[in-house]
Amino acid sequence: MSTPSSLSPTVLHRLVQEGRAPRLLDVRTPGEFRTAHIPGSYNVPLHTLREHRAELLAHLDEEVVLVCRSGQRAREAERALADAGLPNPRVLEGGIVAWEGSGAPVERGPERWDMERQVRLVAGSVVLATGLIGTAVPGVHLVGTAIGAGLAYAALSNTCALGVLLSKLPYNRGPRTDVRTVLAELRSTR
Protein backbone atom coordinates (compact mmCIF):
# COMPACT_ATOMS: atom_id res chain seq x y z
CA MET A 1 0.00 0.00 0.00
CA SER A 2 1.50 3.35 -1.00
CA THR A 3 1.56 6.49 1.11
CA PRO A 4 -0.66 9.34 -0.08
CA SER A 5 1.31 11.94 -2.01
CA SER A 6 -0.01 14.82 0.08
CA LEU A 7 -0.54 15.64 3.72
CA SER A 8 -3.03 18.10 5.16
CA PRO A 9 -1.83 20.87 7.48
CA THR A 10 -3.96 19.40 10.27
CA VAL A 11 -2.37 15.94 10.00
CA LEU A 12 1.15 17.37 9.71
CA HIS A 13 0.58 19.65 12.72
CA ARG A 14 -0.61 16.67 14.76
CA LEU A 15 2.51 14.67 13.76
CA VAL A 16 4.73 17.60 14.77
CA GLN A 17 2.97 17.92 18.14
CA GLU A 18 3.34 14.17 18.75
CA GLY A 19 7.07 14.31 18.01
CA ARG A 20 6.65 12.22 14.85
CA ALA A 21 7.31 14.98 12.35
CA PRO A 22 8.66 13.88 8.96
CA ARG A 23 11.57 15.75 7.38
CA LEU A 24 10.20 19.04 6.10
CA LEU A 25 11.94 20.44 3.02
CA ASP A 26 10.83 23.96 2.14
CA VAL A 27 11.55 24.50 -1.55
CA ARG A 28 10.83 28.24 -1.62
CA THR A 29 13.51 30.87 -2.12
CA PRO A 30 15.68 31.76 0.87
CA GLY A 31 13.95 35.16 1.03
CA GLU A 32 10.51 33.55 1.23
CA PHE A 33 11.77 31.04 3.79
CA ARG A 34 13.20 33.80 6.01
CA THR A 35 9.87 35.63 6.00
CA ALA A 36 7.91 32.67 7.42
CA HIS A 37 8.56 28.94 7.67
CA ILE A 38 7.48 25.90 9.61
CA PRO A 39 9.70 25.41 12.67
CA GLY A 40 12.21 22.62 12.08
CA SER A 41 11.98 22.76 8.29
CA TYR A 42 15.03 22.87 6.03
CA ASN A 43 15.30 25.39 3.21
CA VAL A 44 16.28 23.65 -0.02
CA PRO A 45 15.16 25.90 -2.89
CA LEU A 46 13.68 24.03 -5.84
CA HIS A 47 16.65 24.73 -8.15
CA THR A 48 19.07 23.51 -5.45
CA LEU A 49 16.99 20.40 -4.84
CA ARG A 50 16.95 19.57 -8.55
CA GLU A 51 20.68 20.12 -8.89
CA HIS A 52 21.68 18.15 -5.75
CA ARG A 53 18.87 15.61 -5.46
CA ALA A 54 21.24 12.63 -5.56
CA GLU A 55 23.27 14.05 -2.66
CA LEU A 56 20.12 14.92 -0.72
CA LEU A 57 18.62 11.50 -1.33
CA ALA A 58 21.40 9.86 0.69
CA HIS A 59 20.24 11.85 3.74
CA LEU A 60 16.49 11.45 3.39
CA ASP A 61 14.27 8.63 4.47
CA GLU A 62 10.75 7.82 3.29
CA GLU A 63 9.22 10.40 5.63
CA VAL A 64 9.68 13.62 3.64
CA VAL A 65 7.12 16.38 3.22
CA LEU A 66 7.78 19.15 0.71
CA VAL A 67 6.57 22.69 1.39
CA CYS A 68 6.23 25.78 -0.79
CA ARG A 69 3.83 28.72 -0.87
CA SER A 70 0.80 26.91 -2.28
CA GLY A 71 1.92 23.50 -3.58
CA GLN A 72 3.10 24.09 -7.16
CA ARG A 73 6.86 24.10 -6.55
CA ALA A 74 6.52 21.33 -3.98
CA ARG A 75 4.86 19.13 -6.64
CA GLU A 76 7.80 19.81 -8.95
CA ALA A 77 10.20 18.86 -6.13
CA GLU A 78 8.12 15.73 -5.48
CA ARG A 79 8.59 14.64 -9.10
CA ALA A 80 12.33 15.37 -8.97
CA LEU A 81 12.84 13.33 -5.79
CA ALA A 82 10.61 10.49 -7.01
CA ASP A 83 12.58 10.37 -10.28
CA ALA A 84 15.78 10.20 -8.22
CA GLY A 85 14.44 7.17 -6.34
CA LEU A 86 12.85 8.53 -3.14
CA PRO A 87 9.73 6.47 -2.51
CA ASN A 88 6.59 8.43 -1.67
CA PRO A 89 7.72 12.00 -1.08
CA ARG A 90 4.68 13.99 0.04
CA VAL A 91 3.52 17.57 -0.41
CA LEU A 92 1.92 19.78 2.22
CA GLU A 93 -1.57 20.47 0.83
CA GLY A 94 -1.96 24.20 0.20
CA GLY A 95 1.61 24.92 1.27
CA ILE A 96 2.63 27.45 3.89
CA VAL A 97 -0.51 29.47 3.13
CA ALA A 98 -2.73 26.59 4.27
CA TRP A 99 -0.39 25.83 7.20
CA GLU A 100 -0.71 29.39 8.49
CA GLY A 101 -4.44 29.41 7.73
CA SER A 102 -4.89 26.36 9.96
CA GLY A 103 -3.38 28.26 12.89
CA ALA A 104 -0.22 26.13 12.99
CA PRO A 105 2.96 27.86 14.22
CA VAL A 106 5.47 29.57 11.95
CA GLU A 107 8.83 31.15 12.60
CA ARG A 108 8.88 34.70 11.26
CA GLY A 109 11.71 36.81 9.94
CA PRO A 110 11.74 40.18 8.20
CA GLU A 111 8.45 40.87 6.41
CA ARG A 112 8.55 40.80 2.58
CA TRP A 113 5.97 40.94 -0.11
CA ASP A 114 5.24 37.49 -1.49
CA MET A 115 5.96 36.82 -5.15
CA GLU A 116 2.31 36.92 -6.23
CA ARG A 117 1.89 40.42 -4.78
CA GLN A 118 5.09 41.59 -6.49
CA VAL A 119 3.88 40.22 -9.84
CA ARG A 120 0.56 42.05 -9.45
CA LEU A 121 2.38 45.31 -8.64
CA VAL A 122 4.78 45.11 -11.58
CA ALA A 123 2.21 43.88 -14.12
CA GLY A 124 -0.40 46.41 -12.99
CA SER A 125 2.10 49.27 -13.04
CA VAL A 126 3.28 48.40 -16.56
CA VAL A 127 -0.29 48.15 -17.85
CA LEU A 128 -1.26 51.43 -16.17
CA ALA A 129 1.83 53.28 -17.40
CA THR A 130 1.60 52.00 -20.98
CA GLY A 131 -2.13 52.74 -21.03
CA LEU A 132 -1.55 56.34 -19.97
CA ILE A 133 1.48 56.86 -22.22
CA GLY A 134 -0.39 55.13 -25.06
CA THR A 135 -2.87 58.04 -25.19
CA ALA A 136 -0.01 60.25 -26.41
CA VAL A 137 2.32 57.73 -28.07
CA PRO A 138 0.62 55.35 -30.51
CA GLY A 139 1.47 51.68 -30.09
CA VAL A 140 2.82 51.86 -26.52
CA HIS A 141 -0.40 50.28 -25.23
CA LEU A 142 0.70 47.04 -26.92
CA VAL A 143 3.24 46.53 -24.12
CA GLY A 144 0.32 46.34 -21.69
CA THR A 145 -1.43 43.94 -24.05
CA ALA A 146 1.67 41.71 -24.05
CA ILE A 147 1.73 41.75 -20.23
CA GLY A 148 -1.95 40.76 -20.21
CA ALA A 149 -1.25 37.91 -22.62
CA GLY A 150 1.64 36.77 -20.42
CA LEU A 151 -0.59 36.76 -17.34
CA ALA A 152 -3.27 34.78 -19.17
CA TYR A 153 -0.64 32.24 -20.26
CA ALA A 154 0.71 32.11 -16.70
CA ALA A 155 -2.76 31.23 -15.41
CA LEU A 156 -3.33 28.56 -18.05
CA SER A 157 0.10 26.95 -17.72
CA ASN A 158 0.37 27.47 -13.95
CA THR A 159 3.80 29.05 -14.47
CA CYS A 160 4.87 32.67 -14.27
CA ALA A 161 7.81 34.06 -16.22
CA LEU A 162 7.48 37.42 -14.46
CA GLY A 163 7.62 35.67 -11.08
CA VAL A 164 10.75 33.80 -12.16
CA LEU A 165 12.38 37.08 -13.22
CA LEU A 166 11.40 38.83 -9.99
CA SER A 167 12.74 35.92 -7.93
CA LYS A 168 16.21 36.70 -9.33
CA LEU A 169 16.26 40.16 -7.70
CA PRO A 170 18.49 40.46 -4.60
CA TYR A 171 15.45 41.42 -2.51
CA ASN A 172 13.88 38.03 -3.22
CA ARG A 173 16.97 35.86 -3.13
CA GLY A 174 17.97 36.34 0.48
CA PRO A 175 21.04 34.48 1.68
CA ARG A 176 22.33 31.81 -0.67
CA THR A 177 21.52 28.25 0.35
CA ASP A 178 24.67 26.22 0.92
CA VAL A 179 23.86 22.60 0.11
CA ARG A 180 26.76 21.36 2.29
CA THR A 181 25.21 23.09 5.31
CA VAL A 182 21.81 21.56 4.55
CA LEU A 183 23.38 18.10 4.16
CA ALA A 184 25.22 18.50 7.48
CA GLU A 185 21.99 19.52 9.20
CA LEU A 186 20.13 16.56 7.69
CA ARG A 187 22.92 14.21 8.83
CA SER A 188 22.93 15.58 12.36
CA THR A 189 19.18 15.11 12.88
CA ARG A 190 18.94 11.52 11.74
PDB file of C-alpha atoms in Angstrom:
ATOM      1  CA  MET A   1       0.000   0.000   0.000  1.00  0.00           C
ATOM      2  CA  SER A   2       1.503   3.345  -1.005  1.00  0.00           C
ATOM      3  CA  THR A   3       1.563   6.486   1.111  1.00  0.00           C
ATOM      4  CA  PRO A   4      -0.662   9.343  -0.077  1.00  0.00           C
ATOM      5  CA  SER A   5       1.315  11.940  -2.013  1.00  0.00           C
ATOM      6  CA  SER A   6      -0.009  14.824   0.077  1.00  0.00           C
ATOM      7  CA  LEU A   7      -0.536  15.638   3.715  1.00  0.00           C
ATOM      8  CA  SER A   8      -3.030  18.104   5.157  1.00  0.00           C
ATOM      9  CA  PRO A   9      -1.828  20.871   7.475  1.00  0.00           C
ATOM     10  CA  THR A  10      -3.958  19.399  10.268  1.00  0.00           C
ATOM     11  CA  VAL A  11      -2.374  15.941   9.996  1.00  0.00           C
ATOM     12  CA  LEU A  12       1.145  17.373   9.714  1.00  0.00           C
ATOM     13  CA  HIS A  13       0.582  19.647  12.719  1.00  0.00           C
ATOM     14  CA  ARG A  14      -0.608  16.670  14.762  1.00  0.00           C
ATOM     15  CA  LEU A  15       2.509  14.670  13.760  1.00  0.00           C
ATOM     16  CA  VAL A  16       4.732  17.599  14.769  1.00  0.00           C
ATOM     17  CA  GLN A  17       2.971  17.917  18.141  1.00  0.00           C
ATOM     18  CA  GLU A  18       3.337  14.175  18.754  1.00  0.00           C
ATOM     19  CA  GLY A  19       7.070  14.313  18.006  1.00  0.00           C
ATOM     20  CA  ARG A  20       6.650  12.217  14.851  1.00  0.00           C
ATOM     21  CA  ALA A  21       7.309  14.978  12.348  1.00  0.00           C
ATOM     22  CA  PRO A  22       8.659  13.884   8.964  1.00  0.00           C
ATOM     23  CA  ARG A  23      11.572  15.746   7.379  1.00  0.00           C
ATOM     24  CA  LEU A  24      10.203  19.039   6.097  1.00  0.00           C
ATOM     25  CA  LEU A  25      11.945  20.439   3.018  1.00  0.00           C
ATOM     26  CA  ASP A  26      10.826  23.957   2.145  1.00  0.00           C
ATOM     27  CA  VAL A  27      11.548  24.504  -1.554  1.00  0.00           C
ATOM     28  CA  ARG A  28      10.827  28.239  -1.621  1.00  0.00           C
ATOM     29  CA  THR A  29      13.507  30.866  -2.122  1.00  0.00           C
ATOM     30  CA  PRO A  30      15.681  31.761   0.872  1.00  0.00           C
ATOM     31  CA  GLY A  31      13.946  35.158   1.033  1.00  0.00           C
ATOM     32  CA  GLU A  32      10.507  33.549   1.229  1.00  0.00           C
ATOM     33  CA  PHE A  33      11.767  31.044   3.791  1.00  0.00           C
ATOM     34  CA  ARG A  34      13.197  33.797   6.015  1.00  0.00           C
ATOM     35  CA  THR A  35       9.868  35.626   6.001  1.00  0.00           C
ATOM     36  CA  ALA A  36       7.909  32.672   7.421  1.00  0.00           C
ATOM     37  CA  HIS A  37       8.559  28.944   7.669  1.00  0.00           C
ATOM     38  CA  ILE A  38       7.485  25.895   9.612  1.00  0.00           C
ATOM     39  CA  PRO A  39       9.702  25.408  12.674  1.00  0.00           C
ATOM     40  CA  GLY A  40      12.210  22.624  12.077  1.00  0.00           C
ATOM     41  CA  SER A  41      11.979  22.763   8.290  1.00  0.00           C
ATOM     42  CA  TYR A  42      15.027  22.871   6.026  1.00  0.00           C
ATOM     43  CA  ASN A  43      15.297  25.392   3.208  1.00  0.00           C
ATOM     44  CA  VAL A  44      16.283  23.647  -0.016  1.00  0.00           C
ATOM     45  CA  PRO A  45      15.164  25.903  -2.889  1.00  0.00           C
ATOM     46  CA  LEU A  46      13.682  24.034  -5.844  1.00  0.00           C
ATOM     47  CA  HIS A  47      16.646  24.725  -8.151  1.00  0.00           C
ATOM     48  CA  THR A  48      19.070  23.506  -5.450  1.00  0.00           C
ATOM     49  CA  LEU A  49      16.988  20.396  -4.844  1.00  0.00           C
ATOM     50  CA  ARG A  50      16.948  19.572  -8.553  1.00  0.00           C
ATOM     51  CA  GLU A  51      20.680  20.117  -8.890  1.00  0.00           C
ATOM     52  CA  HIS A  52      21.677  18.154  -5.752  1.00  0.00           C
ATOM     53  CA  ARG A  53      18.870  15.615  -5.461  1.00  0.00           C
ATOM     54  CA  ALA A  54      21.244  12.625  -5.555  1.00  0.00           C
ATOM     55  CA  GLU A  55      23.268  14.053  -2.658  1.00  0.00           C
ATOM     56  CA  LEU A  56      20.117  14.920  -0.721  1.00  0.00           C
ATOM     57  CA  LEU A  57      18.620  11.497  -1.327  1.00  0.00           C
ATOM     58  CA  ALA A  58      21.395   9.862   0.690  1.00  0.00           C
ATOM     59  CA  HIS A  59      20.236  11.853   3.744  1.00  0.00           C
ATOM     60  CA  LEU A  60      16.492  11.454   3.394  1.00  0.00           C
ATOM     61  CA  ASP A  61      14.265   8.635   4.466  1.00  0.00           C
ATOM     62  CA  GLU A  62      10.752   7.821   3.292  1.00  0.00           C
ATOM     63  CA  GLU A  63       9.220  10.405   5.627  1.00  0.00           C
ATOM     64  CA  VAL A  64       9.680  13.617   3.641  1.00  0.00           C
ATOM     65  CA  VAL A  65       7.125  16.382   3.220  1.00  0.00           C
ATOM     66  CA  LEU A  66       7.778  19.155   0.708  1.00  0.00           C
ATOM     67  CA  VAL A  67       6.566  22.689   1.387  1.00  0.00           C
ATOM     68  CA  CYS A  68       6.225  25.783  -0.788  1.00  0.00           C
ATOM     69  CA  ARG A  69       3.827  28.716  -0.869  1.00  0.00           C
ATOM     70  CA  SER A  70       0.801  26.908  -2.281  1.00  0.00           C
ATOM     71  CA  GLY A  71       1.922  23.502  -3.580  1.00  0.00           C
ATOM     72  CA  GLN A  72       3.096  24.093  -7.164  1.00  0.00           C
ATOM     73  CA  ARG A  73       6.862  24.099  -6.551  1.00  0.00           C
ATOM     74  CA  ALA A  74       6.522  21.326  -3.976  1.00  0.00           C
ATOM     75  CA  ARG A  75       4.861  19.127  -6.638  1.00  0.00           C
ATOM     76  CA  GLU A  76       7.804  19.807  -8.954  1.00  0.00           C
ATOM     77  CA  ALA A  77      10.196  18.862  -6.130  1.00  0.00           C
ATOM     78  CA  GLU A  78       8.124  15.727  -5.479  1.00  0.00           C
ATOM     79  CA  ARG A  79       8.588  14.638  -9.102  1.00  0.00           C
ATOM     80  CA  ALA A  80      12.329  15.370  -8.971  1.00  0.00           C
ATOM     81  CA  LEU A  81      12.840  13.328  -5.788  1.00  0.00           C
ATOM     82  CA  ALA A  82      10.614  10.487  -7.007  1.00  0.00           C
ATOM     83  CA  ASP A  83      12.581  10.374 -10.278  1.00  0.00           C
ATOM     84  CA  ALA A  84      15.783  10.198  -8.219  1.00  0.00           C
ATOM     85  CA  GLY A  85      14.439   7.174  -6.339  1.00  0.00           C
ATOM     86  CA  LEU A  86      12.850   8.527  -3.144  1.00  0.00           C
ATOM     87  CA  PRO A  87       9.726   6.473  -2.510  1.00  0.00           C
ATOM     88  CA  ASN A  88       6.586   8.426  -1.668  1.00  0.00           C
ATOM     89  CA  PRO A  89       7.724  12.001  -1.080  1.00  0.00           C
ATOM     90  CA  ARG A  90       4.684  13.988   0.042  1.00  0.00           C
ATOM     91  CA  VAL A  91       3.523  17.566  -0.413  1.00  0.00           C
ATOM     92  CA  LEU A  92       1.923  19.781   2.220  1.00  0.00           C
ATOM     93  CA  GLU A  93      -1.568  20.475   0.830  1.00  0.00           C
ATOM     94  CA  GLY A  94      -1.963  24.198   0.196  1.00  0.00           C
ATOM     95  CA  GLY A  95       1.608  24.923   1.271  1.00  0.00           C
ATOM     96  CA  ILE A  96       2.626  27.452   3.891  1.00  0.00           C
ATOM     97  CA  VAL A  97      -0.511  29.466   3.125  1.00  0.00           C
ATOM     98  CA  ALA A  98      -2.732  26.589   4.267  1.00  0.00           C
ATOM     99  CA  TRP A  99      -0.393  25.828   7.198  1.00  0.00           C
ATOM    100  CA  GLU A 100      -0.712  29.392   8.491  1.00  0.00           C
ATOM    101  CA  GLY A 101      -4.442  29.410   7.733  1.00  0.00           C
ATOM    102  CA  SER A 102      -4.886  26.364   9.957  1.00  0.00           C
ATOM    103  CA  GLY A 103      -3.378  28.256  12.885  1.00  0.00           C
ATOM    104  CA  ALA A 104      -0.224  26.130  12.986  1.00  0.00           C
ATOM    105  CA  PRO A 105       2.958  27.860  14.222  1.00  0.00           C
ATOM    106  CA  VAL A 106       5.470  29.570  11.947  1.00  0.00           C
ATOM    107  CA  GLU A 107       8.830  31.145  12.599  1.00  0.00           C
ATOM    108  CA  ARG A 108       8.883  34.700  11.255  1.00  0.00           C
ATOM    109  CA  GLY A 109      11.706  36.810   9.941  1.00  0.00           C
ATOM    110  CA  PRO A 110      11.736  40.178   8.196  1.00  0.00           C
ATOM    111  CA  GLU A 111       8.449  40.869   6.408  1.00  0.00           C
ATOM    112  CA  ARG A 112       8.555  40.796   2.584  1.00  0.00           C
ATOM    113  CA  TRP A 113       5.968  40.943  -0.115  1.00  0.00           C
ATOM    114  CA  ASP A 114       5.239  37.493  -1.487  1.00  0.00           C
ATOM    115  CA  MET A 115       5.960  36.823  -5.153  1.00  0.00           C
ATOM    116  CA  GLU A 116       2.311  36.916  -6.230  1.00  0.00           C
ATOM    117  CA  ARG A 117       1.889  40.416  -4.782  1.00  0.00           C
ATOM    118  CA  GLN A 118       5.085  41.595  -6.493  1.00  0.00           C
ATOM    119  CA  VAL A 119       3.877  40.218  -9.842  1.00  0.00           C
ATOM    120  CA  ARG A 120       0.560  42.054  -9.450  1.00  0.00           C
ATOM    121  CA  LEU A 121       2.382  45.309  -8.644  1.00  0.00           C
ATOM    122  CA  VAL A 122       4.784  45.107 -11.585  1.00  0.00           C
ATOM    123  CA  ALA A 123       2.210  43.878 -14.123  1.00  0.00           C
ATOM    124  CA  GLY A 124      -0.398  46.406 -12.986  1.00  0.00           C
ATOM    125  CA  SER A 125       2.104  49.267 -13.038  1.00  0.00           C
ATOM    126  CA  VAL A 126       3.282  48.400 -16.556  1.00  0.00           C
ATOM    127  CA  VAL A 127      -0.287  48.147 -17.847  1.00  0.00           C
ATOM    128  CA  LEU A 128      -1.256  51.432 -16.166  1.00  0.00           C
ATOM    129  CA  ALA A 129       1.831  53.284 -17.402  1.00  0.00           C
ATOM    130  CA  THR A 130       1.601  52.004 -20.978  1.00  0.00           C
ATOM    131  CA  GLY A 131      -2.126  52.736 -21.033  1.00  0.00           C
ATOM    132  CA  LEU A 132      -1.550  56.340 -19.975  1.00  0.00           C
ATOM    133  CA  ILE A 133       1.476  56.857 -22.217  1.00  0.00           C
ATOM    134  CA  GLY A 134      -0.388  55.131 -25.057  1.00  0.00           C
ATOM    135  CA  THR A 135      -2.868  58.035 -25.186  1.00  0.00           C
ATOM    136  CA  ALA A 136      -0.014  60.250 -26.405  1.00  0.00           C
ATOM    137  CA  VAL A 137       2.320  57.734 -28.072  1.00  0.00           C
ATOM    138  CA  PRO A 138       0.619  55.348 -30.506  1.00  0.00           C
ATOM    139  CA  GLY A 139       1.474  51.680 -30.087  1.00  0.00           C
ATOM    140  CA  VAL A 140       2.821  51.857 -26.521  1.00  0.00           C
ATOM    141  CA  HIS A 141      -0.397  50.282 -25.233  1.00  0.00           C
ATOM    142  CA  LEU A 142       0.703  47.038 -26.921  1.00  0.00           C
ATOM    143  CA  VAL A 143       3.240  46.529 -24.123  1.00  0.00           C
ATOM    144  CA  GLY A 144       0.319  46.337 -21.691  1.00  0.00           C
ATOM    145  CA  THR A 145      -1.427  43.938 -24.051  1.00  0.00           C
ATOM    146  CA  ALA A 146       1.674  41.713 -24.046  1.00  0.00           C
ATOM    147  CA  ILE A 147       1.730  41.752 -20.232  1.00  0.00           C
ATOM    148  CA  GLY A 148      -1.952  40.761 -20.215  1.00  0.00           C
ATOM    149  CA  ALA A 149      -1.245  37.910 -22.621  1.00  0.00           C
ATOM    150  CA  GLY A 150       1.639  36.770 -20.420  1.00  0.00           C
ATOM    151  CA  LEU A 151      -0.591  36.764 -17.336  1.00  0.00           C
ATOM    152  CA  ALA A 152      -3.273  34.782 -19.169  1.00  0.00           C
ATOM    153  CA  TYR A 153      -0.641  32.242 -20.257  1.00  0.00           C
ATOM    154  CA  ALA A 154       0.709  32.113 -16.695  1.00  0.00           C
ATOM    155  CA  ALA A 155      -2.757  31.227 -15.406  1.00  0.00           C
ATOM    156  CA  LEU A 156      -3.332  28.557 -18.055  1.00  0.00           C
ATOM    157  CA  SER A 157       0.102  26.953 -17.716  1.00  0.00           C
ATOM    158  CA  ASN A 158       0.373  27.472 -13.946  1.00  0.00           C
ATOM    159  CA  THR A 159       3.803  29.051 -14.466  1.00  0.00           C
ATOM    160  CA  CYS A 160       4.872  32.668 -14.266  1.00  0.00           C
ATOM    161  CA  ALA A 161       7.812  34.058 -16.216  1.00  0.00           C
ATOM    162  CA  LEU A 162       7.482  37.419 -14.455  1.00  0.00           C
ATOM    163  CA  GLY A 163       7.621  35.673 -11.082  1.00  0.00           C
ATOM    164  CA  VAL A 164      10.750  33.799 -12.157  1.00  0.00           C
ATOM    165  CA  LEU A 165      12.377  37.082 -13.222  1.00  0.00           C
ATOM    166  CA  LEU A 166      11.399  38.829  -9.990  1.00  0.00           C
ATOM    167  CA  SER A 167      12.739  35.917  -7.933  1.00  0.00           C
ATOM    168  CA  LYS A 168      16.215  36.696  -9.325  1.00  0.00           C
ATOM    169  CA  LEU A 169      16.257  40.161  -7.701  1.00  0.00           C
ATOM    170  CA  PRO A 170      18.492  40.460  -4.605  1.00  0.00           C
ATOM    171  CA  TYR A 171      15.446  41.420  -2.514  1.00  0.00           C
ATOM    172  CA  ASN A 172      13.882  38.028  -3.216  1.00  0.00           C
ATOM    173  CA  ARG A 173      16.974  35.863  -3.134  1.00  0.00           C
ATOM    174  CA  GLY A 174      17.969  36.344   0.480  1.00  0.00           C
ATOM    175  CA  PRO A 175      21.044  34.485   1.680  1.00  0.00           C
ATOM    176  CA  ARG A 176      22.332  31.813  -0.673  1.00  0.00           C
ATOM    177  CA  THR A 177      21.520  28.247   0.347  1.00  0.00           C
ATOM    178  CA  ASP A 178      24.666  26.219   0.917  1.00  0.00           C
ATOM    179  CA  VAL A 179      23.861  22.600   0.111  1.00  0.00           C
ATOM    180  CA  ARG A 180      26.763  21.363   2.290  1.00  0.00           C
ATOM    181  CA  THR A 181      25.213  23.092   5.308  1.00  0.00           C
ATOM    182  CA  VAL A 182      21.813  21.562   4.551  1.00  0.00           C
ATOM    183  CA  LEU A 183      23.376  18.105   4.163  1.00  0.00           C
ATOM    184  CA  ALA A 184      25.222  18.500   7.483  1.00  0.00           C
ATOM    185  CA  GLU A 185      21.986  19.518   9.196  1.00  0.00           C
ATOM    186  CA  LEU A 186      20.134  16.558   7.688  1.00  0.00           C
ATOM    187  CA  ARG A 187      22.919  14.208   8.833  1.00  0.00           C
ATOM    188  CA  SER A 188      22.930  15.580  12.360  1.00  0.00           C
ATOM    189  CA  THR A 189      19.181  15.107  12.881  1.00  0.00           C
ATOM    190  CA  ARG A 190      18.942  11.516  11.738  1.00  0.00           C
TER     191      ARG A 190
END
